[in-house]
Structures are given as structure tokens and as C-alpha cells.
């Protein structure tokens, strides 16, 4: 009888291998700060040499930038609202995903926030790009209409709301003080249309029909 061999191992292209390492970096970043995510840590977890990682990323700063960019892309993708449903419902789904993402990736997300606030130009740029992507989607029209009328004033209010939402979630993660996840989500999602209406920054689009 001939020898039975297993399936041939698929050889990854350099781009595929780099993407695989970035995915691992993002997973590790979820539970540690950016400073704690070193080339050594990733090399050990991936079972490869430090030299190979330097080949893929160049240096520690480039490695950190690549991992943070991938994490920001994941945040944007995971918090995308559904394409159907009224605007209020879609906002609720998106906020729920945002809360769950920050909780699951707290250490890495906090590193991005602190790095951006601390004057790191690269992290600030990534942070601003992610923030803009999250807020701009609120003004995109679809078959169900917009939640908020797109005006300079309403964009300013939404930008401020996003900062408030971030602070609420980060604070709650550390000290929930009896506030449930569901209550937090309701506060964050409900505060946007209420804030826009209160300051008169733009009309609030259709929501659930009144009972």
C-alpha cells in the first residue's frame, strides 16, 4: 500500500501572509495597548522570526500603523448600518455594533484615542479618517430617507455627538455603575436626534410610527 499523505499546504502570497499577520495583530491589540504590541509579541504568536516580520512591515512604527489602520477598517465595516429599515432603526443597529466593538477591543481602541489626542500625527490621521467615515454615513440617503438633514450645523452637531458617544462608551466600559448595555445603547442612539432637534441644526427624518 502506498503512503497516505495529507493535503498539500497552500502557499500564501506575500500579500496574503501580510494580511494574515495584520489580522493577528488586530486580535492581539484587542487586549493590550499599542505600546505592548511589539514585533516580538507578534513574532512569537505567529511562530515566525522577527526578521521576517521586519521584512513585511519595515519597522515597529510601520507595523503599528498597519495594525491600527486594519483595526480602524474593521471598526468601520463592523458598525455599518443595515441597508434597509427606517433611519432610527439603522442608527440603533450601528450604535449597538459600535458599543460592542469598543468593549471587545477596548485596549487597542483606547490606544488609538490616546495616541491621536497625544499628538501622534499618524494615529491622529487614522483616527480622523475613521471618525469621518462613521459620521458621514449618517447623512447618506437611501430608500428610507435620512435621519438628519445634511447642513453645516448638523454636521457640526454630529461630530460633537460622536465625541460624546465615544466618551460615554469608554467611561461605561470601566465604570458601568449599574447602567446596562441596553441602557447605554439607548442613551447613545437616542441622544443624536434629540440633540439635533434641541439645537435646531436640521430636521430629523422619519422614525417609527407613533402608536
PDB file of C-alpha atoms in Angstrom:
ATOM      1  CA  UNK A   1       0.000   0.000   0.000  1.00  0.00           C
ATOM      2  CA  UNK A   2       1.171   3.489  -0.763  1.00  0.00           C
ATOM      3  CA  UNK A   3       1.745   6.082   1.882  1.00  0.00           C
ATOM      4  CA  UNK A   4      -1.260   8.297   2.527  1.00  0.00           C
ATOM      5  CA  UNK A   5      -0.310  11.925   2.553  1.00  0.00           C
ATOM      6  CA  UNK A   6      -2.284  14.903   3.752  1.00  0.00           C
ATOM      7  CA  UNK A   7      -3.399  17.732   1.529  1.00  0.00           C
ATOM      8  CA  UNK A   8      -0.659  19.941   0.213  1.00  0.00           C
ATOM      9  CA  UNK A   9      -0.155  23.083   2.243  1.00  0.00           C
ATOM     10  CA  UNK A  10      -1.320  26.154   0.392  1.00  0.00           C
ATOM     11  CA  UNK A  11       1.497  28.608  -0.081  1.00  0.00           C
ATOM     12  CA  UNK A  12       0.387  32.117   0.734  1.00  0.00           C
ATOM     13  CA  UNK A  13       1.451  35.037  -1.373  1.00  0.00           C
ATOM     14  CA  UNK A  14       3.373  37.825   0.419  1.00  0.00           C
ATOM     15  CA  UNK A  15       0.213  39.963   0.367  1.00  0.00           C
ATOM     16  CA  UNK A  16      -1.895  37.174   1.851  1.00  0.00           C
ATOM     17  CA  UNK A  17       0.709  36.430   4.524  1.00  0.00           C
ATOM     18  CA  UNK A  18       0.955  40.122   5.428  1.00  0.00           C
ATOM     19  CA  UNK A  19      -2.849  40.335   5.678  1.00  0.00           C
ATOM     20  CA  UNK A  20      -2.853  37.243   7.921  1.00  0.00           C
ATOM     21  CA  UNK A  21      -0.270  38.852  10.204  1.00  0.00           C
ATOM     22  CA  UNK A  22      -2.311  42.061  10.342  1.00  0.00           C
ATOM     23  CA  UNK A  23      -5.388  40.098  11.369  1.00  0.00           C
ATOM     24  CA  UNK A  24      -3.369  38.503  14.159  1.00  0.00           C
ATOM     25  CA  UNK A  25      -2.054  41.924  15.192  1.00  0.00           C
ATOM     26  CA  UNK A  26      -5.592  43.293  15.414  1.00  0.00           C
ATOM     27  CA  UNK A  27      -6.697  40.361  17.577  1.00  0.00           C
ATOM     28  CA  UNK A  28      -3.744  40.877  19.913  1.00  0.00           C
ATOM     29  CA  UNK A  29      -4.403  44.622  20.051  1.00  0.00           C
ATOM     30  CA  UNK A  30      -7.868  43.995  21.431  1.00  0.00           C
ATOM     31  CA  UNK A  31      -6.448  43.074  24.840  1.00  0.00           C
ATOM     32  CA  UNK A  32      -3.262  45.129  25.043  1.00  0.00           C
ATOM     33  CA  UNK A  33      -2.138  48.669  24.385  1.00  0.00           C
ATOM     34  CA  UNK A  34      -0.335  49.630  21.223  1.00  0.00           C
ATOM     35  CA  UNK A  35       2.916  50.007  23.173  1.00  0.00           C
ATOM     36  CA  UNK A  36       2.539  46.418  24.396  1.00  0.00           C
ATOM     37  CA  UNK A  37       2.054  45.132  20.860  1.00  0.00           C
ATOM     38  CA  UNK A  38       5.641  44.638  19.776  1.00  0.00           C
ATOM     39  CA  UNK A  39       7.287  42.879  16.869  1.00  0.00           C
ATOM     40  CA  UNK A  40       8.486  40.274  19.388  1.00  0.00           C
ATOM     41  CA  UNK A  41       4.951  39.557  20.603  1.00  0.00           C
ATOM     42  CA  UNK A  42       3.558  39.135  17.112  1.00  0.00           C
ATOM     43  CA  UNK A  43       6.530  37.003  16.010  1.00  0.00           C
ATOM     44  CA  UNK A  44       6.052  34.680  18.974  1.00  0.00           C
ATOM     45  CA  UNK A  45       2.283  34.378  18.421  1.00  0.00           C
ATOM     46  CA  UNK A  46       2.714  33.814  14.685  1.00  0.00           C
ATOM     47  CA  UNK A  47       5.585  31.374  15.130  1.00  0.00           C
ATOM     48  CA  UNK A  48       7.895  33.240  12.765  1.00  0.00           C
ATOM     49  CA  UNK A  49      11.125  35.168  13.112  1.00  0.00           C
ATOM     50  CA  UNK A  50      11.427  38.836  13.954  1.00  0.00           C
ATOM     51  CA  UNK A  51      13.415  39.267  10.774  1.00  0.00           C
ATOM     52  CA  UNK A  52      10.516  38.046   8.669  1.00  0.00           C
ATOM     53  CA  UNK A  53       8.167  40.490  10.354  1.00  0.00           C
ATOM     54  CA  UNK A  54      10.584  43.332   9.656  1.00  0.00           C
ATOM     55  CA  UNK A  55      10.587  42.148   6.047  1.00  0.00           C
ATOM     56  CA  UNK A  56       6.808  42.570   5.904  1.00  0.00           C
ATOM     57  CA  UNK A  57       6.482  45.810   7.873  1.00  0.00           C
ATOM     58  CA  UNK A  58       9.859  47.548   7.777  1.00  0.00           C
ATOM     59  CA  UNK A  59       9.968  48.820  11.348  1.00  0.00           C
ATOM     60  CA  UNK A  60       7.965  48.992  14.551  1.00  0.00           C
ATOM     61  CA  UNK A  61       6.222  52.254  13.670  1.00  0.00           C
ATOM     62  CA  UNK A  62       5.145  50.990  10.259  1.00  0.00           C
ATOM     63  CA  UNK A  63       3.906  47.795  11.909  1.00  0.00           C
ATOM     64  CA  UNK A  64       1.835  49.747  14.434  1.00  0.00           C
ATOM     65  CA  UNK A  65       0.412  51.976  11.721  1.00  0.00           C
ATOM     66  CA  UNK A  66      -0.585  48.990   9.591  1.00  0.00           C
ATOM     67  CA  UNK A  67      -2.275  47.220  12.506  1.00  0.00           C
ATOM     68  CA  UNK A  68      -4.155  50.334  13.606  1.00  0.00           C
ATOM     69  CA  UNK A  69      -5.321  51.003  10.054  1.00  0.00           C
ATOM     70  CA  UNK A  70      -6.628  47.452   9.792  1.00  0.00           C
ATOM     71  CA  UNK A  71      -8.383  47.840  13.157  1.00  0.00           C
ATOM     72  CA  UNK A  72      -9.970  51.110  12.022  1.00  0.00           C
ATOM     73  CA  UNK A  73     -11.156  49.440   8.818  1.00  0.00           C
ATOM     74  CA  UNK A  74     -12.672  46.652  10.914  1.00  0.00           C
ATOM     75  CA  UNK A  75     -14.466  49.200  13.097  1.00  0.00           C
ATOM     76  CA  UNK A  76     -15.962  50.936  10.064  1.00  0.00           C
ATOM     77  CA  UNK A  77     -17.041  47.640   8.497  1.00  0.00           C
ATOM     78  CA  UNK A  78     -18.481  46.128  11.668  1.00  0.00           C
ATOM     79  CA  UNK A  79     -20.537  49.214  12.517  1.00  0.00           C
ATOM     80  CA  UNK A  80     -22.043  49.626   9.047  1.00  0.00           C
ATOM     81  CA  UNK A  81     -25.813  50.077   9.387  1.00  0.00           C
ATOM     82  CA  UNK A  82     -28.159  47.740   7.518  1.00  0.00           C
ATOM     83  CA  UNK A  83     -29.286  48.909   4.094  1.00  0.00           C
ATOM     84  CA  UNK A  84     -32.957  48.517   4.963  1.00  0.00           C
ATOM     85  CA  UNK A  85     -35.116  49.843   7.756  1.00  0.00           C
ATOM     86  CA  UNK A  86     -36.014  53.326   8.848  1.00  0.00           C
ATOM     87  CA  UNK A  87     -33.168  55.688   9.797  1.00  0.00           C
ATOM     88  CA  UNK A  88     -33.721  55.414  13.550  1.00  0.00           C
ATOM     89  CA  UNK A  89     -33.573  51.626  13.435  1.00  0.00           C
ATOM     90  CA  UNK A  90     -30.423  51.674  11.330  1.00  0.00           C
ATOM     91  CA  UNK A  91     -28.779  54.115  13.729  1.00  0.00           C
ATOM     92  CA  UNK A  92     -29.625  51.806  16.632  1.00  0.00           C
ATOM     93  CA  UNK A  93     -28.035  48.822  14.884  1.00  0.00           C
ATOM     94  CA  UNK A  94     -24.903  50.828  14.098  1.00  0.00           C
ATOM     95  CA  UNK A  95     -24.585  52.172  17.652  1.00  0.00           C
ATOM     96  CA  UNK A  96     -25.055  48.669  19.078  1.00  0.00           C
ATOM     97  CA  UNK A  97     -22.226  47.391  16.893  1.00  0.00           C
ATOM     98  CA  UNK A  98     -20.036  50.345  17.924  1.00  0.00           C
ATOM     99  CA  UNK A  99     -20.571  49.695  21.633  1.00  0.00           C
ATOM    100  CA  UNK A 100     -19.820  46.008  21.219  1.00  0.00           C
ATOM    101  CA  UNK A 101     -16.701  46.750  19.158  1.00  0.00           C
ATOM    102  CA  UNK A 102     -15.244  49.172  21.705  1.00  0.00           C
ATOM    103  CA  UNK A 103     -15.942  46.769  24.560  1.00  0.00           C
ATOM    104  CA  UNK A 104     -14.367  43.826  22.714  1.00  0.00           C
ATOM    105  CA  UNK A 105     -11.351  45.853  21.545  1.00  0.00           C
ATOM    106  CA  UNK A 106     -11.038  48.245  24.476  1.00  0.00           C
ATOM    107  CA  UNK A 107      -7.265  48.358  24.950  1.00  0.00           C
ATOM    108  CA  UNK A 108      -6.475  48.851  21.279  1.00  0.00           C
ATOM    109  CA  UNK A 109      -9.239  51.407  20.757  1.00  0.00           C
ATOM    110  CA  UNK A 110      -8.131  53.356  23.799  1.00  0.00           C
ATOM    111  CA  UNK A 111      -4.566  53.364  22.459  1.00  0.00           C
ATOM    112  CA  UNK A 112      -5.813  54.893  19.215  1.00  0.00           C
ATOM    113  CA  UNK A 113      -7.786  57.573  21.059  1.00  0.00           C
ATOM    114  CA  UNK A 114      -4.907  58.434  23.372  1.00  0.00           C
ATOM    115  CA  UNK A 115      -2.340  58.358  20.588  1.00  0.00           C
ATOM    116  CA  UNK A 116      -4.427  60.705  18.454  1.00  0.00           C
ATOM    117  CA  UNK A 117      -5.002  63.065  21.370  1.00  0.00           C
ATOM    118  CA  UNK A 118      -1.330  62.886  22.351  1.00  0.00           C
ATOM    119  CA  UNK A 119      -0.066  64.378  19.125  1.00  0.00           C
ATOM    120  CA  UNK A 120       0.898  61.265  17.164  1.00  0.00           C
ATOM    121  CA  UNK A 121       0.300  62.502  13.624  1.00  0.00           C
ATOM    122  CA  UNK A 122      -0.155  59.055  12.109  1.00  0.00           C
ATOM    123  CA  UNK A 123      -2.643  57.907  14.733  1.00  0.00           C
ATOM    124  CA  UNK A 124      -4.441  61.244  14.527  1.00  0.00           C
ATOM    125  CA  UNK A 125      -4.840  60.852  10.779  1.00  0.00           C
ATOM    126  CA  UNK A 126      -6.170  57.305  11.101  1.00  0.00           C
ATOM    127  CA  UNK A 127      -8.472  58.361  13.929  1.00  0.00           C
ATOM    128  CA  UNK A 128      -9.851  61.314  11.953  1.00  0.00           C
ATOM    129  CA  UNK A 129     -10.418  59.179   8.872  1.00  0.00           C
ATOM    130  CA  UNK A 130     -12.325  56.581  10.916  1.00  0.00           C
ATOM    131  CA  UNK A 131     -14.353  59.244  12.733  1.00  0.00           C
ATOM    132  CA  UNK A 132     -15.281  60.915   9.440  1.00  0.00           C
ATOM    133  CA  UNK A 133     -16.362  57.605   7.939  1.00  0.00           C
ATOM    134  CA  UNK A 134     -18.587  56.878  10.937  1.00  0.00           C
ATOM    135  CA  UNK A 135     -20.239  60.310  10.948  1.00  0.00           C
ATOM    136  CA  UNK A 136     -20.540  60.799   7.179  1.00  0.00           C
ATOM    137  CA  UNK A 137     -22.640  57.667   6.821  1.00  0.00           C
ATOM    138  CA  UNK A 138     -25.347  59.296   8.928  1.00  0.00           C
ATOM    139  CA  UNK A 139     -26.022  61.707   6.064  1.00  0.00           C
ATOM    140  CA  UNK A 140     -26.178  59.170   3.260  1.00  0.00           C
ATOM    141  CA  UNK A 141     -29.573  58.966   1.640  1.00  0.00           C
ATOM    142  CA  UNK A 142     -31.288  55.706   0.858  1.00  0.00           C
ATOM    143  CA  UNK A 143     -34.767  54.463   0.093  1.00  0.00           C
ATOM    144  CA  UNK A 144     -35.917  55.209   3.625  1.00  0.00           C
ATOM    145  CA  UNK A 145     -34.530  58.735   3.737  1.00  0.00           C
ATOM    146  CA  UNK A 146     -32.079  60.444   6.046  1.00  0.00           C
ATOM    147  CA  UNK A 147     -32.153  60.603   9.812  1.00  0.00           C
ATOM    148  CA  UNK A 148     -30.856  64.171   9.826  1.00  0.00           C
ATOM    149  CA  UNK A 149     -30.856  66.896   7.200  1.00  0.00           C
ATOM    150  CA  UNK A 150     -27.358  67.486   5.862  1.00  0.00           C
ATOM    151  CA  UNK A 151     -26.346  71.033   6.787  1.00  0.00           C
ATOM    152  CA  UNK A 152     -23.079  72.526   8.105  1.00  0.00           C
ATOM    153  CA  UNK A 153     -24.720  72.973  11.514  1.00  0.00           C
ATOM    154  CA  UNK A 154     -25.996  69.391  11.684  1.00  0.00           C
ATOM    155  CA  UNK A 155     -22.589  68.039  10.656  1.00  0.00           C
ATOM    156  CA  UNK A 156     -21.022  70.032  13.471  1.00  0.00           C
ATOM    157  CA  UNK A 157     -23.542  68.610  15.931  1.00  0.00           C
ATOM    158  CA  UNK A 158     -22.995  65.042  14.696  1.00  0.00           C
ATOM    159  CA  UNK A 159     -19.247  65.481  15.085  1.00  0.00           C
ATOM    160  CA  UNK A 160     -19.752  66.599  18.669  1.00  0.00           C
ATOM    161  CA  UNK A 161     -22.195  63.764  19.308  1.00  0.00           C
ATOM    162  CA  UNK A 162     -19.665  61.203  18.101  1.00  0.00           C
ATOM    163  CA  UNK A 163     -17.108  62.507  20.594  1.00  0.00           C
ATOM    164  CA  UNK A 164     -19.712  62.341  23.353  1.00  0.00           C
ATOM    165  CA  UNK A 165     -20.686  58.809  22.332  1.00  0.00           C
ATOM    166  CA  UNK A 166     -17.059  57.708  22.431  1.00  0.00           C
ATOM    167  CA  UNK A 167     -16.557  59.136  25.904  1.00  0.00           C
ATOM    168  CA  UNK A 168     -19.779  57.546  27.156  1.00  0.00           C
ATOM    169  CA  UNK A 169     -18.773  54.090  25.938  1.00  0.00           C
ATOM    170  CA  UNK A 170     -15.173  54.276  27.174  1.00  0.00           C
ATOM    171  CA  UNK A 171     -16.283  55.508  30.589  1.00  0.00           C
ATOM    172  CA  UNK A 172     -19.033  52.890  30.833  1.00  0.00           C
ATOM    173  CA  UNK A 173     -16.581  50.104  29.984  1.00  0.00           C
ATOM    174  CA  UNK A 174     -14.513  50.992  33.051  1.00  0.00           C
ATOM    175  CA  UNK A 175     -17.308  52.071  35.416  1.00  0.00           C
ATOM    176  CA  UNK A 176     -20.784  50.953  34.320  1.00  0.00           C
ATOM    177  CA  UNK A 177     -22.240  51.976  37.699  1.00  0.00           C
ATOM    178  CA  UNK A 178     -25.368  49.909  37.203  1.00  0.00           C
ATOM    179  CA  UNK A 179     -26.076  51.169  33.683  1.00  0.00           C
ATOM    180  CA  UNK A 180     -26.857  48.168  31.483  1.00  0.00           C
ATOM    181  CA  UNK A 181     -25.548  47.672  27.963  1.00  0.00           C
ATOM    182  CA  UNK A 182     -29.068  48.163  26.634  1.00  0.00           C
ATOM    183  CA  UNK A 183     -29.453  51.416  28.574  1.00  0.00           C
ATOM    184  CA  UNK A 184     -26.123  52.688  27.258  1.00  0.00           C
ATOM    185  CA  UNK A 185     -27.092  51.902  23.663  1.00  0.00           C
ATOM    186  CA  UNK A 186     -30.441  53.656  24.111  1.00  0.00           C
ATOM    187  CA  UNK A 187     -28.700  56.739  25.533  1.00  0.00           C
ATOM    188  CA  UNK A 188     -26.168  56.952  22.706  1.00  0.00           C
ATOM    189  CA  UNK A 189     -28.631  56.276  19.885  1.00  0.00           C
ATOM    190  CA  UNK A 190     -31.424  58.397  21.330  1.00  0.00           C
ATOM    191  CA  UNK A 191     -29.228  61.382  22.071  1.00  0.00           C
ATOM    192  CA  UNK A 192     -28.393  62.156  18.436  1.00  0.00           C
ATOM    193  CA  UNK A 193     -31.846  63.044  17.061  1.00  0.00           C
ATOM    194  CA  UNK A 194     -32.713  64.694  20.376  1.00  0.00           C
ATOM    195  CA  UNK A 195     -29.570  66.825  20.278  1.00  0.00           C
ATOM    196  CA  UNK A 196     -30.083  67.855  16.653  1.00  0.00           C
ATOM    197  CA  UNK A 197     -33.683  68.791  17.352  1.00  0.00           C
ATOM    198  CA  UNK A 198     -32.797  70.683  20.520  1.00  0.00           C
ATOM    199  CA  UNK A 199     -30.227  72.903  18.818  1.00  0.00           C
ATOM    200  CA  UNK A 200     -32.234  73.283  15.624  1.00  0.00           C
ATOM    201  CA  UNK A 201     -29.374  72.059  13.465  1.00  0.00           C
ATOM    202  CA  UNK A 202     -31.519  70.188  10.966  1.00  0.00           C
ATOM    203  CA  UNK A 203     -34.714  68.264  10.592  1.00  0.00           C
ATOM    204  CA  UNK A 204     -34.944  64.758  11.953  1.00  0.00           C
ATOM    205  CA  UNK A 205     -36.064  62.220   9.420  1.00  0.00           C
ATOM    206  CA  UNK A 206     -38.856  59.667   9.765  1.00  0.00           C
ATOM    207  CA  UNK A 207     -38.756  57.281  12.649  1.00  0.00           C
ATOM    208  CA  UNK A 208     -41.079  54.572  13.938  1.00  0.00           C
ATOM    209  CA  UNK A 209     -44.732  55.456  13.601  1.00  0.00           C
ATOM    210  CA  UNK A 210     -46.316  56.789  16.732  1.00  0.00           C
ATOM    211  CA  UNK A 211     -48.605  54.427  18.495  1.00  0.00           C
TER     212      UNK A 211
END
